[in-house]
Amino acid sequence: MNILESKNDSHAEQLAAKVSRLKNIAIDIDNEAKEHNRFLDSMHFDFDTARSFIGGSSRHLGNVMSSGKGDRRFMCYVIGGIVFTFVFLYYVISSFRSKMSLIII
């Protein structure tokens, strides 16, 4: 009978250790879930901010596009000027690099 009690006590201690580990794992899972919920709440705020910003930008772009021909012509000139500037800078930089490579060689 004494041997059965000692085995029973041993199994009870092993079971208690396993239950303790499972409790710690459950607490860790709960902490992770709470942390992820806080993160998702902050993401919700960020997405709301971005949505309102994009909505305002699209309304402003719609207003610009629906305005008169003079504004469209001005916008085309600005876009053309930007494209011309980038092409010009690309040409200047590429010619400068080619001259520098000839000097180094």
PDB file of N, CA and C in Angstrom:
ATOM      1  N   MET A   1       0.818  -1.188   0.000  1.00  0.00           N
ATOM      2  CA  MET A   1       0.000   0.000   0.000  1.00  0.00           C
ATOM      3  C   MET A   1       0.869   1.262   0.000  1.00  0.00           C
ATOM      4  N   ASN A   2       1.984   1.230   0.709  1.00  0.00           N
ATOM      5  CA  ASN A   2       2.900   2.356   0.796  1.00  0.00           C
ATOM      6  C   ASN A   2       3.509   2.660  -0.575  1.00  0.00           C
ATOM      7  N   ILE A   3       3.774   1.629  -1.370  1.00  0.00           N
ATOM      8  CA  ILE A   3       4.338   1.812  -2.701  1.00  0.00           C
ATOM      9  C   ILE A   3       3.322   2.501  -3.622  1.00  0.00           C
ATOM     10  N   LEU A   4       2.062   2.101  -3.516  1.00  0.00           N
ATOM     11  CA  LEU A   4       1.024   2.731  -4.326  1.00  0.00           C
ATOM     12  C   LEU A   4       0.846   4.205  -3.963  1.00  0.00           C
ATOM     13  N   GLU A   5       0.931   4.515  -2.685  1.00  0.00           N
ATOM     14  CA  GLU A   5       0.817   5.922  -2.256  1.00  0.00           C
ATOM     15  C   GLU A   5       1.976   6.756  -2.770  1.00  0.00           C
ATOM     16  N   SER A   6       3.177   6.208  -2.739  1.00  0.00           N
ATOM     17  CA  SER A   6       4.340   6.960  -3.224  1.00  0.00           C
ATOM     18  C   SER A   6       4.245   7.182  -4.735  1.00  0.00           C
ATOM     19  N   LYS A   7       3.791   6.151  -5.481  1.00  0.00           N
ATOM     20  CA  LYS A   7       3.594   6.329  -6.921  1.00  0.00           C
ATOM     21  C   LYS A   7       2.502   7.364  -7.190  1.00  0.00           C
ATOM     22  N   ASN A   8       1.436   7.284  -6.413  1.00  0.00           N
ATOM     23  CA  ASN A   8       0.333   8.238  -6.563  1.00  0.00           C
ATOM     24  C   ASN A   8       0.808   9.655  -6.273  1.00  0.00           C
ATOM     25  N   ASP A   9       1.608   9.831  -5.232  1.00  0.00           N
ATOM     26  CA  ASP A   9       2.167  11.149  -4.897  1.00  0.00           C
ATOM     27  C   ASP A   9       3.090  11.648  -6.009  1.00  0.00           C
ATOM     28  N   SER A  10       3.883  10.721  -6.558  1.00  0.00           N
ATOM     29  CA  SER A  10       4.791  11.091  -7.641  1.00  0.00           C
ATOM     30  C   SER A  10       3.997  11.557  -8.868  1.00  0.00           C
ATOM     31  N   HIS A  11       2.955  10.798  -9.214  1.00  0.00           N
ATOM     32  CA  HIS A  11       2.123  11.189 -10.362  1.00  0.00           C
ATOM     33  C   HIS A  11       1.390  12.498 -10.086  1.00  0.00           C
ATOM     34  N   ALA A  12       0.965  12.722  -8.857  1.00  0.00           N
ATOM     35  CA  ALA A  12       0.286  13.972  -8.499  1.00  0.00           C
ATOM     36  C   ALA A  12       1.239  15.154  -8.640  1.00  0.00           C
ATOM     37  N   GLU A  13       2.507  14.984  -8.233  1.00  0.00           N
ATOM     38  CA  GLU A  13       3.497  16.060  -8.370  1.00  0.00           C
ATOM     39  C   GLU A  13       3.785  16.350  -9.844  1.00  0.00           C
ATOM     40  N   GLN A  14       3.886  15.295 -10.664  1.00  0.00           N
ATOM     41  CA  GLN A  14       4.105  15.485 -12.095  1.00  0.00           C
ATOM     42  C   GLN A  14       2.926  16.209 -12.738  1.00  0.00           C
ATOM     43  N   LEU A  15       1.722  15.808 -12.336  1.00  0.00           N
ATOM     44  CA  LEU A  15       0.521  16.455 -12.855  1.00  0.00           C
ATOM     45  C   LEU A  15       0.461  17.919 -12.431  1.00  0.00           C
ATOM     46  N   ALA A  16       0.842  18.200 -11.185  1.00  0.00           N
ATOM     47  CA  ALA A  16       0.854  19.582 -10.698  1.00  0.00           C
ATOM     48  C   ALA A  16       1.866  20.421 -11.477  1.00  0.00           C
ATOM     49  N   ALA A  17       3.024  19.835 -11.810  1.00  0.00           N
ATOM     50  CA  ALA A  17       4.037  20.560 -12.583  1.00  0.00           C
ATOM     51  C   ALA A  17       3.519  20.859 -13.982  1.00  0.00           C
ATOM     52  N   LYS A  18       2.834  19.872 -14.592  1.00  0.00           N
ATOM     53  CA  LYS A  18       2.286  20.089 -15.930  1.00  0.00           C
ATOM     54  C   LYS A  18       1.188  21.143 -15.911  1.00  0.00           C
ATOM     55  N   VAL A  19       0.348  21.096 -14.894  1.00  0.00           N
ATOM     56  CA  VAL A  19      -0.715  22.095 -14.765  1.00  0.00           C
ATOM     57  C   VAL A  19      -0.114  23.483 -14.578  1.00  0.00           C
ATOM     58  N   SER A  20       0.958  23.570 -13.807  1.00  0.00           N
ATOM     59  CA  SER A  20       1.626  24.861 -13.591  1.00  0.00           C
ATOM     60  C   SER A  20       2.203  25.396 -14.906  1.00  0.00           C
ATOM     61  N   ARG A  21       2.827  24.520 -15.698  1.00  0.00           N
ATOM     62  CA  ARG A  21       3.362  24.946 -17.000  1.00  0.00           C
ATOM     63  C   ARG A  21       2.239  25.411 -17.922  1.00  0.00           C
ATOM     64  N   LEU A  22       1.129  24.649 -17.940  1.00  0.00           N
ATOM     65  CA  LEU A  22      -0.004  25.045 -18.779  1.00  0.00           C
ATOM     66  C   LEU A  22      -0.586  26.388 -18.332  1.00  0.00           C
ATOM     67  N   LYS A  23      -0.614  26.628 -17.025  1.00  0.00           N
ATOM     68  CA  LYS A  23      -1.110  27.907 -16.514  1.00  0.00           C
ATOM     69  C   LYS A  23      -0.216  29.049 -16.990  1.00  0.00           C
ATOM     70  N   ASN A  24       1.101  28.842 -16.914  1.00  0.00           N
ATOM     71  CA  ASN A  24       2.036  29.881 -17.374  1.00  0.00           C
ATOM     72  C   ASN A  24       1.883  30.130 -18.870  1.00  0.00           C
ATOM     73  N   ILE A  25       1.686  29.062 -19.640  1.00  0.00           N
ATOM     74  CA  ILE A  25       1.490  29.226 -21.084  1.00  0.00           C
ATOM     75  C   ILE A  25       0.197  29.988 -21.357  1.00  0.00           C
ATOM     76  N   ALA A  26      -0.860  29.673 -20.616  1.00  0.00           N
ATOM     77  CA  ALA A  26      -2.133  30.375 -20.806  1.00  0.00           C
ATOM     78  C   ALA A  26      -1.998  31.852 -20.454  1.00  0.00           C
ATOM     79  N   ILE A  27      -1.247  32.160 -19.403  1.00  0.00           N
ATOM     80  CA  ILE A  27      -1.018  33.568 -19.025  1.00  0.00           C
ATOM     81  C   ILE A  27      -0.225  34.283 -20.115  1.00  0.00           C
ATOM     82  N   ASP A  28       0.799  33.620 -20.664  1.00  0.00           N
ATOM     83  CA  ASP A  28       1.584  34.218 -21.749  1.00  0.00           C
ATOM     84  C   ASP A  28       0.730  34.470 -22.987  1.00  0.00           C
ATOM     85  N   ILE A  29      -0.143  33.515 -23.307  1.00  0.00           N
ATOM     86  CA  ILE A  29      -1.033  33.692 -24.462  1.00  0.00           C
ATOM     87  C   ILE A  29      -1.973  34.868 -24.228  1.00  0.00           C
ATOM     88  N   ASP A  30      -2.489  34.994 -23.007  1.00  0.00           N
ATOM     89  CA  ASP A  30      -3.372  36.111 -22.676  1.00  0.00           C
ATOM     90  C   ASP A  30      -2.640  37.446 -22.814  1.00  0.00           C
ATOM     91  N   ASN A  31      -1.406  37.500 -22.323  1.00  0.00           N
ATOM     92  CA  ASN A  31      -0.617  38.741 -22.431  1.00  0.00           C
ATOM     93  C   ASN A  31      -0.341  39.092 -23.892  1.00  0.00           C
ATOM     94  N   GLU A  32      -0.002  38.084 -24.707  1.00  0.00           N
ATOM     95  CA  GLU A  32       0.240  38.330 -26.132  1.00  0.00           C
ATOM     96  C   GLU A  32      -1.026  38.816 -26.832  1.00  0.00           C
ATOM     97  N   ALA A  33      -2.161  38.211 -26.494  1.00  0.00           N
ATOM     98  CA  ALA A  33      -3.424  38.626 -27.119  1.00  0.00           C
ATOM     99  C   ALA A  33      -3.754  40.069 -26.761  1.00  0.00           C
ATOM    100  N   LYS A  34      -3.536  40.443 -25.500  1.00  0.00           N
ATOM    101  CA  LYS A  34      -3.798  41.829 -25.094  1.00  0.00           C
ATOM    102  C   LYS A  34      -2.865  42.792 -25.815  1.00  0.00           C
ATOM    103  N   GLU A  35      -1.585  42.401 -25.955  1.00  0.00           N
ATOM    104  CA  GLU A  35      -0.624  43.264 -26.646  1.00  0.00           C
ATOM    105  C   GLU A  35      -1.001  43.420 -28.118  1.00  0.00           C
ATOM    106  N   HIS A  36      -1.413  42.335 -28.755  1.00  0.00           N
ATOM    107  CA  HIS A  36      -1.813  42.417 -30.154  1.00  0.00           C
ATOM    108  C   HIS A  36      -3.084  43.249 -30.315  1.00  0.00           C
ATOM    109  N   ASN A  37      -3.991  43.154 -29.378  1.00  0.00           N
ATOM    110  CA  ASN A  37      -5.208  43.980 -29.455  1.00  0.00           C
ATOM    111  C   ASN A  37      -4.878  45.456 -29.337  1.00  0.00           C
ATOM    112  N   ARG A  38      -3.937  45.805 -28.448  1.00  0.00           N
ATOM    113  CA  ARG A  38      -3.508  47.208 -28.342  1.00  0.00           C
ATOM    114  C   ARG A  38      -2.872  47.668 -29.653  1.00  0.00           C
ATOM    115  N   PHE A  39      -2.051  46.803 -30.244  1.00  0.00           N
ATOM    116  CA  PHE A  39      -1.408  47.141 -31.518  1.00  0.00           C
ATOM    117  C   PHE A  39      -2.450  47.340 -32.616  1.00  0.00           C
ATOM    118  N   LEU A  40      -3.435  46.446 -32.674  1.00  0.00           N
ATOM    119  CA  LEU A  40      -4.483  46.575 -33.696  1.00  0.00           C
ATOM    120  C   LEU A  40      -5.325  47.825 -33.483  1.00  0.00           C
ATOM    121  N   ASP A  41      -5.569  48.195 -32.224  1.00  0.00           N
ATOM    122  CA  ASP A  41      -6.307  49.432 -31.963  1.00  0.00           C
ATOM    123  C   ASP A  41      -5.537  50.645 -32.461  1.00  0.00           C
ATOM    124  N   SER A  42      -4.221  50.642 -32.244  1.00  0.00           N
ATOM    125  CA  SER A  42      -3.422  51.772 -32.737  1.00  0.00           C
ATOM    126  C   SER A  42      -3.387  51.776 -34.270  1.00  0.00           C
ATOM    127  N   MET A  43      -3.368  50.601 -34.889  1.00  0.00           N
ATOM    128  CA  MET A  43      -3.407  50.526 -36.349  1.00  0.00           C
ATOM    129  C   MET A  43      -4.736  51.062 -36.875  1.00  0.00           C
ATOM    130  N   HIS A  44      -5.820  50.788 -36.157  1.00  0.00           N
ATOM    131  CA  HIS A  44      -7.135  51.285 -36.566  1.00  0.00           C
ATOM    132  C   HIS A  44      -7.115  52.813 -36.607  1.00  0.00           C
ATOM    133  N   PHE A  45      -6.521  53.438 -35.593  1.00  0.00           N
ATOM    134  CA  PHE A  45      -6.421  54.900 -35.562  1.00  0.00           C
ATOM    135  C   PHE A  45      -5.581  55.395 -36.738  1.00  0.00           C
ATOM    136  N   ASP A  46      -4.458  54.716 -37.017  1.00  0.00           N
ATOM    137  CA  ASP A  46      -3.595  55.123 -38.129  1.00  0.00           C
ATOM    138  C   ASP A  46      -4.318  54.994 -39.465  1.00  0.00           C
ATOM    139  N   PHE A  47      -5.077  53.917 -39.646  1.00  0.00           N
ATOM    140  CA  PHE A  47      -5.810  53.745 -40.895  1.00  0.00           C
ATOM    141  C   PHE A  47      -6.916  54.789 -41.028  1.00  0.00           C
ATOM    142  N   ASP A  48      -7.574  55.135 -39.934  1.00  0.00           N
ATOM    143  CA  ASP A  48      -8.592  56.180 -40.008  1.00  0.00           C
ATOM    144  C   ASP A  48      -7.980  57.512 -40.411  1.00  0.00           C
ATOM    145  N   THR A  49      -6.815  57.812 -39.857  1.00  0.00           N
ATOM    146  CA  THR A  49      -6.119  59.051 -40.205  1.00  0.00           C
ATOM    147  C   THR A  49      -5.734  59.051 -41.682  1.00  0.00           C
ATOM    148  N   ALA A  50      -5.187  57.922 -42.150  1.00  0.00           N
ATOM    149  CA  ALA A  50      -4.786  57.842 -43.562  1.00  0.00           C
ATOM    150  C   ALA A  50      -5.998  57.926 -44.475  1.00  0.00           C
ATOM    151  N   ARG A  51      -7.107  57.302 -44.079  1.00  0.00           N
ATOM    152  CA  ARG A  51      -8.316  57.345 -44.906  1.00  0.00           C
ATOM    153  C   ARG A  51      -8.826  58.774 -45.034  1.00  0.00           C
ATOM    154  N   SER A  52      -8.831  59.525 -43.933  1.00  0.00           N
ATOM    155  CA  SER A  52      -9.312  60.901 -44.010  1.00  0.00           C
ATOM    156  C   SER A  52      -8.361  61.760 -44.844  1.00  0.00           C
ATOM    157  N   PHE A  53      -7.058  61.504 -44.732  1.00  0.00           N
ATOM    158  CA  PHE A  53      -6.081  62.252 -45.524  1.00  0.00           C
ATOM    159  C   PHE A  53      -6.256  61.969 -47.011  1.00  0.00           C
ATOM    160  N   ILE A  54      -6.406  60.690 -47.357  1.00  0.00           N
ATOM    161  CA  ILE A  54      -6.575  60.321 -48.774  1.00  0.00           C
ATOM    162  C   ILE A  54      -7.907  60.839 -49.303  1.00  0.00           C
ATOM    163  N   GLY A  55      -8.950  60.787 -48.460  1.00  0.00           N
ATOM    164  CA  GLY A  55     -10.245  61.311 -48.885  1.00  0.00           C
ATOM    165  C   GLY A  55     -10.170  62.800 -49.171  1.00  0.00           C
ATOM    166  N   GLY A  56      -9.475  63.547 -48.307  1.00  0.00           N
ATOM    167  CA  GLY A  56      -9.304  64.980 -48.544  1.00  0.00           C
ATOM    168  C   GLY A  56      -8.503  65.254 -49.796  1.00  0.00           C
ATOM    169  N   SER A  57      -7.472  64.451 -50.027  1.00  0.00           N
ATOM    170  CA  SER A  57      -6.655  64.641 -51.229  1.00  0.00           C
ATOM    171  C   SER A  57      -7.455  64.341 -52.493  1.00  0.00           C
ATOM    172  N   SER A  58      -8.257  63.276 -52.439  1.00  0.00           N
ATOM    173  CA  SER A  58      -9.033  62.945 -53.640  1.00  0.00           C
ATOM    174  C   SER A  58     -10.105  63.995 -53.902  1.00  0.00           C
ATOM    175  N   ARG A  59     -10.703  64.555 -52.844  1.00  0.00           N
ATOM    176  CA  ARG A  59     -11.669  65.643 -53.056  1.00  0.00           C
ATOM    177  C   ARG A  59     -10.989  66.861 -53.655  1.00  0.00           C
ATOM    178  N   HIS A  60      -9.804  67.178 -53.155  1.00  0.00           N
ATOM    179  CA  HIS A  60      -9.066  68.332 -53.677  1.00  0.00           C
ATOM    180  C   HIS A  60      -8.687  68.100 -55.142  1.00  0.00           C
ATOM    181  N   LEU A  61      -8.230  66.878 -55.463  1.00  0.00           N
ATOM    182  CA  LEU A  61      -7.891  66.574 -56.851  1.00  0.00           C
ATOM    183  C   LEU A  61      -9.121  66.654 -57.742  1.00  0.00           C
ATOM    184  N   GLY A  62     -10.269  66.187 -57.246  1.00  0.00           N
ATOM    185  CA  GLY A  62     -11.510  66.292 -58.008  1.00  0.00           C
ATOM    186  C   GLY A  62     -11.888  67.731 -58.263  1.00  0.00           C
ATOM    187  N   ASN A  63     -11.695  68.590 -57.249  1.00  0.00           N
ATOM    188  CA  ASN A  63     -11.985  70.020 -57.429  1.00  0.00           C
ATOM    189  C   ASN A  63     -11.064  70.641 -58.471  1.00  0.00           C
ATOM    190  N   VAL A  64      -9.799  70.255 -58.446  1.00  0.00           N
ATOM    191  CA  VAL A  64      -8.846  70.805 -59.418  1.00  0.00           C
ATOM    192  C   VAL A  64      -9.200  70.341 -60.822  1.00  0.00           C
ATOM    193  N   MET A  65      -9.548  69.068 -60.960  1.00  0.00           N
ATOM    194  CA  MET A  65      -9.865  68.546 -62.287  1.00  0.00           C
ATOM    195  C   MET A  65     -11.179  69.105 -62.828  1.00  0.00           C
ATOM    196  N   SER A  66     -12.100  69.454 -61.954  1.00  0.00           N
ATOM    197  CA  SER A  66     -13.384  69.971 -62.433  1.00  0.00           C
ATOM    198  C   SER A  66     -13.353  71.478 -62.667  1.00  0.00           C
ATOM    199  N   SER A  67     -12.267  72.114 -62.312  1.00  0.00           N
ATOM    200  CA  SER A  67     -12.189  73.560 -62.526  1.00  0.00           C
ATOM    201  C   SER A  67     -11.950  73.863 -64.002  1.00  0.00           C
ATOM    202  N   GLY A  68     -11.815  75.118 -64.325  1.00  0.00           N
ATOM    203  CA  GLY A  68     -11.753  75.563 -65.718  1.00  0.00           C
ATOM    204  C   GLY A  68     -10.545  75.073 -66.492  1.00  0.00           C
ATOM    205  N   LYS A  69     -10.559  75.381 -67.822  1.00  0.00           N
ATOM    206  CA  LYS A  69      -9.492  74.934 -68.711  1.00  0.00           C
ATOM    207  C   LYS A  69      -8.161  75.594 -68.366  1.00  0.00           C
ATOM    208  N   GLY A  70      -8.204  76.802 -67.872  1.00  0.00           N
ATOM    209  CA  GLY A  70      -6.962  77.498 -67.533  1.00  0.00           C
ATOM    210  C   GLY A  70      -6.179  76.755 -66.468  1.00  0.00           C
ATOM    211  N   ASP A  71      -6.880  76.203 -65.486  1.00  0.00           N
ATOM    212  CA  ASP A  71      -6.195  75.448 -64.442  1.00  0.00           C
ATOM    213  C   ASP A  71      -5.605  74.162 -64.999  1.00  0.00           C
ATOM    214  N   ARG A  72      -6.322  73.530 -65.919  1.00  0.00           N
ATOM    215  CA  ARG A  72      -5.797  72.301 -66.518  1.00  0.00           C
ATOM    216  C   ARG A  72      -4.562  72.596 -67.352  1.00  0.00           C
ATOM    217  N   ARG A  73      -4.619  73.694 -68.084  1.00  0.00           N
ATOM    218  CA  ARG A  73      -3.477  74.072 -68.910  1.00  0.00           C
ATOM    219  C   ARG A  73      -2.266  74.359 -68.015  1.00  0.00           C
ATOM    220  N   PHE A  74      -2.491  75.061 -66.911  1.00  0.00           N
ATOM    221  CA  PHE A  74      -1.409  75.361 -65.975  1.00  0.00           C
ATOM    222  C   PHE A  74      -0.847  74.062 -65.395  1.00  0.00           C
ATOM    223  N   MET A  75      -1.725  73.106 -65.051  1.00  0.00           N
ATOM    224  CA  MET A  75      -1.271  71.847 -64.495  1.00  0.00           C
ATOM    225  C   MET A  75      -0.439  71.081 -65.517  1.00  0.00           C
ATOM    226  N   CYS A  76      -0.839  71.112 -66.771  1.00  0.00           N
ATOM    227  CA  CYS A  76      -0.061  70.452 -67.824  1.00  0.00           C
ATOM    228  C   CYS A  76       1.308  71.100 -67.969  1.00  0.00           C
ATOM    229  N   TYR A  77       1.365  72.428 -67.882  1.00  0.00           N
ATOM    230  CA  TYR A  77       2.652  73.115 -67.950  1.00  0.00           C
ATOM    231  C   TYR A  77       3.549  72.726 -66.782  1.00  0.00           C
ATOM    232  N   VAL A  78       2.985  72.636 -65.607  1.00  0.00           N
ATOM    233  CA  VAL A  78       3.775  72.276 -64.428  1.00  0.00           C
ATOM    234  C   VAL A  78       4.307  70.853 -64.573  1.00  0.00           C
ATOM    235  N   ILE A  79       3.446  69.920 -64.996  1.00  0.00           N
ATOM    236  CA  ILE A  79       3.876  68.530 -65.170  1.00  0.00           C
ATOM    237  C   ILE A  79       4.933  68.440 -66.263  1.00  0.00           C
ATOM    238  N   GLY A  80       4.733  69.157 -67.371  1.00  0.00           N
ATOM    239  CA  GLY A  80       5.728  69.179 -68.444  1.00  0.00           C
ATOM    240  C   GLY A  80       7.054  69.746 -67.967  1.00  0.00           C
ATOM    241  N   GLY A  81       6.993  70.790 -67.165  1.00  0.00           N
ATOM    242  CA  GLY A  81       8.224  71.378 -66.631  1.00  0.00           C
ATOM    243  C   GLY A  81       8.964  70.414 -65.721  1.00  0.00           C
ATOM    244  N   ILE A  82       8.220  69.680 -64.913  1.00  0.00           N
ATOM    245  CA  ILE A  82       8.858  68.708 -64.023  1.00  0.00           C
ATOM    246  C   ILE A  82       9.512  67.596 -64.834  1.00  0.00           C
ATOM    247  N   VAL A  83       8.804  67.089 -65.847  1.00  0.00           N
ATOM    248  CA  VAL A  83       9.365  66.033 -66.697  1.00  0.00           C
ATOM    249  C   VAL A  83      10.605  66.554 -67.421  1.00  0.00           C
ATOM    250  N   PHE A  84      10.530  67.762 -67.968  1.00  0.00           N
ATOM    251  CA  PHE A  84      11.684  68.348 -68.660  1.00  0.00           C
ATOM    252  C   PHE A  84      12.868  68.488 -67.705  1.00  0.00           C
ATOM    253  N   THR A  85      12.612  68.922 -66.484  1.00  0.00           N
ATOM    254  CA  THR A  85      13.683  69.084 -65.498  1.00  0.00           C
ATOM    255  C   THR A  85      14.359  67.753 -65.204  1.00  0.00           C
ATOM    256  N   PHE A  86      13.563  66.678 -65.022  1.00  0.00           N
ATOM    257  CA  PHE A  86      14.160  65.374 -64.758  1.00  0.00           C
ATOM    258  C   PHE A  86      14.969  64.865 -65.942  1.00  0.00           C
ATOM    259  N   VAL A  87      14.464  65.061 -67.160  1.00  0.00           N
ATOM    260  CA  VAL A  87      15.206  64.628 -68.353  1.00  0.00           C
ATOM    261  C   VAL A  87      16.493  65.428 -68.475  1.00  0.00           C
ATOM    262  N   PHE A  88      16.435  66.720 -68.251  1.00  0.00           N
ATOM    263  CA  PHE A  88      17.626  67.566 -68.322  1.00  0.00           C
ATOM    264  C   PHE A  88      18.659  67.156 -67.282  1.00  0.00           C
ATOM    265  N   LEU A  89      18.212  66.942 -66.041  1.00  0.00           N
ATOM    266  CA  LEU A  89      19.140  66.517 -64.989  1.00  0.00           C
ATOM    267  C   LEU A  89      19.741  65.150 -65.302  1.00  0.00           C
ATOM    268  N   TYR A  90      18.946  64.242 -65.854  1.00  0.00           N
ATOM    269  CA  TYR A  90      19.471  62.925 -66.233  1.00  0.00           C
ATOM    270  C   TYR A  90      20.562  63.081 -67.292  1.00  0.00           C
ATOM    271  N   TYR A  91      20.309  63.926 -68.286  1.00  0.00           N
ATOM    272  CA  TYR A  91      21.301  64.150 -69.341  1.00  0.00           C
ATOM    273  C   TYR A  91      22.583  64.762 -68.770  1.00  0.00           C
ATOM    274  N   VAL A  92      22.450  65.752 -67.913  1.00  0.00           N
ATOM    275  CA  VAL A  92      23.623  66.415 -67.333  1.00  0.00           C
ATOM    276  C   VAL A  92      24.413  65.434 -66.476  1.00  0.00           C
ATOM    277  N   ILE A  93      23.721  64.668 -65.651  1.00  0.00           N
ATOM    278  CA  ILE A  93      24.418  63.733 -64.763  1.00  0.00           C
ATOM    279  C   ILE A  93      25.085  62.619 -65.559  1.00  0.00           C
ATOM    280  N   SER A  94      24.399  62.093 -66.578  1.00  0.00           N
ATOM    281  CA  SER A  94      25.001  61.017 -67.383  1.00  0.00           C
ATOM    282  C   SER A  94      26.211  61.520 -68.156  1.00  0.00           C
ATOM    283  N   SER A  95      26.144  62.740 -68.684  1.00  0.00           N
ATOM    284  CA  SER A  95      27.311  63.275 -69.401  1.00  0.00           C
ATOM    285  C   SER A  95      28.451  63.564 -68.428  1.00  0.00           C
ATOM    286  N   PHE A  96      28.136  63.992 -67.224  1.00  0.00           N
ATOM    287  CA  PHE A  96      29.162  64.242 -66.212  1.00  0.00           C
ATOM    288  C   PHE A  96      29.828  62.928 -65.813  1.00  0.00           C
ATOM    289  N   ARG A  97      29.043  61.866 -65.669  1.00  0.00           N
ATOM    290  CA  ARG A  97      29.615  60.560 -65.305  1.00  0.00           C
ATOM    291  C   ARG A  97      30.508  60.022 -66.421  1.00  0.00           C
ATOM    292  N   SER A  98      30.093  60.212 -67.661  1.00  0.00           N
ATOM    293  CA  SER A  98      30.907  59.716 -68.765  1.00  0.00           C
ATOM    294  C   SER A  98      32.231  60.481 -68.840  1.00  0.00           C
ATOM    295  N   LYS A  99      32.196  61.778 -68.587  1.00  0.00           N
ATOM    296  CA  LYS A  99      33.436  62.575 -68.585  1.00  0.00           C
ATOM    297  C   LYS A  99      34.318  62.170 -67.422  1.00  0.00           C
ATOM    298  N   MET A 100      33.732  61.874 -66.274  1.00  0.00           N
ATOM    299  CA  MET A 100      34.510  61.462 -65.109  1.00  0.00           C
ATOM    300  C   MET A 100      35.145  60.096 -65.350  1.00  0.00           C
ATOM    301  N   SER A 101      34.445  59.195 -66.044  1.00  0.00           N
ATOM    302  CA  SER A 101      35.011  57.881 -66.310  1.00  0.00           C
ATOM    303  C   SER A 101      36.174  57.984 -67.295  1.00  0.00           C
ATOM    304  N   LEU A 102      36.115  58.951 -68.224  1.00  0.00           N
ATOM    305  CA  LEU A 102      37.241  59.144 -69.149  1.00  0.00           C
ATOM    306  C   LEU A 102      38.437  59.722 -68.423  1.00  0.00           C
ATOM    307  N   ILE A 103      38.202  60.576 -67.453  1.00  0.00           N
ATOM    308  CA  ILE A 103      39.294  61.181 -66.694  1.00  0.00           C
ATOM    309  C   ILE A 103      39.970  60.125 -65.809  1.00  0.00           C
ATOM    310  N   ILE A 104      39.187  59.229 -65.235  1.00  0.00           N
ATOM    311  CA  ILE A 104      39.737  58.196 -64.330  1.00  0.00           C
ATOM    312  C   ILE A 104      40.539  57.172 -65.132  1.00  0.00           C
ATOM    313  N   ILE A 105      40.089  56.850 -66.314  1.00  0.00           N
ATOM    314  CA  ILE A 105      40.804  55.843 -67.137  1.00  0.00           C
ATOM    315  C   ILE A 105      42.041  56.474 -67.668  1.00  0.00           C
TER     316      ILE A 105
END
